Tab-separated table of C-alpha atoms in Angstrom:
chain	number	residue	atom	x	y	z
A	1265	ALA	CA	76.256	45.390	41.569
A	1266	GLU	CA	79.917	46.273	41.793
A	1267	ASN	CA	79.052	49.976	42.036
A	1268	TYR	CA	76.455	49.189	44.663
A	1269	LYS	CA	78.981	47.135	46.656
A	1270	ALA	CA	81.618	49.906	46.338
A	1271	LEU	CA	79.022	52.506	47.369
A	1272	GLU	CA	77.993	50.308	50.319
A	1273	GLN	CA	81.647	49.922	51.406
A	1274	ALA	CA	82.207	53.649	51.005
A	1275	CYS	CA	79.124	54.345	53.153
A	1276	GLU	CA	80.291	51.871	55.811
A	1277	GLN	CA	83.772	53.428	55.788
A	1278	HIS	CA	82.213	56.906	56.039
A	1279	LEU	CA	80.011	55.743	58.947
A	1280	GLN	CA	83.025	54.150	60.666
A	1281	ASP	CA	85.076	57.337	60.156
A	1282	ARG	CA	82.263	59.457	61.583
A	1283	THR	CA	81.908	57.111	64.553
A	1284	GLU	CA	85.644	57.296	65.226
A	1285	ASP	CA	85.527	61.085	64.800
A	1286	SER	CA	82.619	61.269	67.276
A	1287	GLU	CA	84.493	59.099	69.774
A	1288	LEU	CA	87.602	61.258	69.411
A	1289	VAL	CA	85.515	64.406	69.809
A	1290	ALA	CA	83.855	62.921	72.919
A	1291	GLU	CA	87.267	61.992	74.402
A	1292	SER	CA	88.639	65.402	73.512
A	1293	HIS	CA	85.541	67.076	74.989
A	1294	GLY	CA	85.898	65.013	78.185
A	1295	ALA	CA	89.585	65.884	78.507
A	1296	LEU	CA	88.860	69.560	77.857
A	1297	GLU	CA	86.040	69.554	80.405
A	1298	GLU	CA	88.322	67.922	82.991
A	1299	ALA	CA	91.081	70.481	82.297
A	1300	LEU	CA	88.582	73.319	82.642
A	1301	GLN	CA	87.274	71.878	85.944
A	1302	GLN	CA	90.856	71.678	87.258
A	1303	GLN	CA	91.537	75.259	86.148
A	1304	LEU	CA	88.305	76.414	87.792
A	1305	GLN	CA	89.262	74.640	91.038
A	1306	CYS	CA	92.712	76.207	90.881
A	1307	TRP	CA	91.195	79.683	90.426
A	1308	ARG	CA	88.800	79.077	93.314
A	1309	SER	CA	91.700	78.041	95.545
A	1310	GLU	CA	93.709	81.108	94.497
A	1311	HIS	CA	90.676	83.325	95.118
A	1312	GLU	CA	90.160	81.818	98.584
A	1313	LEU	CA	93.848	82.317	99.438
A	1314	ALA	CA	93.741	85.889	98.148
A	1315	ALA	CA	90.599	86.538	100.217
A	1316	GLU	CA	92.311	85.146	103.335
A	1317	ARG	CA	95.437	87.264	102.711
A	1318	HIS	CA	93.242	90.313	102.144
A	1319	LYS	CA	91.358	89.677	105.384
A	1320	LYS	CA	94.596	89.216	107.339
A	1321	LEU	CA	96.046	92.367	105.807
A	1322	GLU	CA	92.859	94.238	106.643
A	1323	GLU	CA	93.113	93.021	110.266
A	1324	VAL	CA	96.761	94.139	110.453
A	1325	VAL	CA	95.896	97.576	109.055
A	1326	GLU	CA	92.970	97.926	111.489
A	1327	GLN	CA	95.282	96.976	114.376
A	1328	GLN	CA	97.876	99.516	113.218
A	1329	VAL	CA	95.213	102.222	113.032
A	1330	SER	CA	94.028	101.258	116.514
A	1331	ASP	CA	97.606	101.288	117.826
A	1332	ARG	CA	98.310	104.678	116.275
A	1333	THR	CA	95.079	106.068	117.721
A	1334	GLU	CA	96.015	104.689	121.148
A	1335	ASP	CA	99.552	106.122	120.778
A	1336	ARG	CA	98.090	109.529	119.968
A	1337	LYS	CA	95.783	109.336	122.994
A	1338	LEU	CA	98.719	108.388	125.223
A	1339	SER	CA	100.864	111.131	123.704
A	1340	ALA	CA	98.083	113.650	124.321
A	1341	GLU	CA	97.736	112.426	127.911
A	1342	ASN	CA	101.510	112.571	128.406
A	1343	TYR	CA	101.621	116.073	126.918
A	1344	LYS	CA	98.801	117.180	129.191
A	1345	ALA	CA	100.545	115.671	132.235
A	1346	LEU	CA	103.819	117.358	131.238
A	1347	GLU	CA	102.016	120.651	130.709
A	1348	GLN	CA	100.405	120.355	134.161
A	1349	ALA	CA	103.772	119.519	135.736
A	1350	CYS	CA	105.340	122.573	134.108
A	1351	GLU	CA	102.473	124.782	135.270
A	1352	GLN	CA	102.910	123.411	138.800
A	1353	GLN	CA	106.654	124.135	138.679
A	1354	VAL	CA	105.964	127.708	137.537
A	1355	LYS	CA	103.421	128.085	140.337
A	1356	ASP	CA	105.833	126.602	142.897
A	1357	ARG	CA	108.677	128.849	141.740
A	1358	THR	CA	106.390	131.870	141.833
A	1359	GLU	CA	105.313	130.985	145.379
A	1360	ASN	CA	108.938	130.395	146.348
A	1361	SER	CA	109.906	133.756	144.855
A	1362	GLU	CA	107.056	135.474	146.715
A	1363	LEU	CA	108.149	133.762	149.959
A	1364	ALA	CA	111.756	134.747	149.296
A	1365	VAL	CA	110.693	138.353	148.703
A	1366	GLU	CA	108.619	138.319	151.921
A	1367	SER	CA	111.478	136.694	153.784
A	1368	HIS	CA	113.941	139.182	152.322
A	1369	GLY	CA	111.636	142.025	153.298
A	1370	ALA	CA	111.261	140.687	156.847
A	1371	MET	CA	115.020	140.199	157.129
A	1372	GLU	CA	115.661	143.681	155.793
A	1373	GLU	CA	113.186	145.122	158.278
A	1374	ALA	CA	114.819	143.163	161.111
A	1375	MET	CA	118.226	144.447	160.043
A	1376	GLN	CA	116.916	147.988	159.879
A	1377	GLN	CA	115.565	147.622	163.416
A	1378	GLN	CA	118.867	146.123	164.581
A	1379	LEU	CA	120.745	148.967	162.929
A	1380	GLN	CA	118.430	151.496	164.482
A	1381	GLY	CA	118.889	149.796	167.840
A	1382	TRP	CA	122.673	150.121	167.513
A	1383	ARG	CA	122.395	153.758	166.537
A	1384	SER	CA	120.233	154.405	169.546
A	1385	GLU	CA	122.765	152.884	171.862
């Protein structure tokens, strides 16, 4: 009877220990689950922030590419306008030179006639 009572107490103690162990495991599991949920939420927030930064950076890069393309177009237009202005100046100077040569020729001819007129007198 004493052995039976000692065995019964040992079984009850074992059952109580297992119950306490199970409760501790459940508490520990709950705390671990909560910590993992918080970590997951933190990672999601970081991922969302990183995605927003990436999108903003992408928009900035696209704007820079657009600006550079527009700058190149404007530079090409400016170069073309400058080239046309230079061509016009060359043309104008050529025309001016041709007029000067014609004028010089007409003046020389007039002087020759004047000189001839003086010689004749």
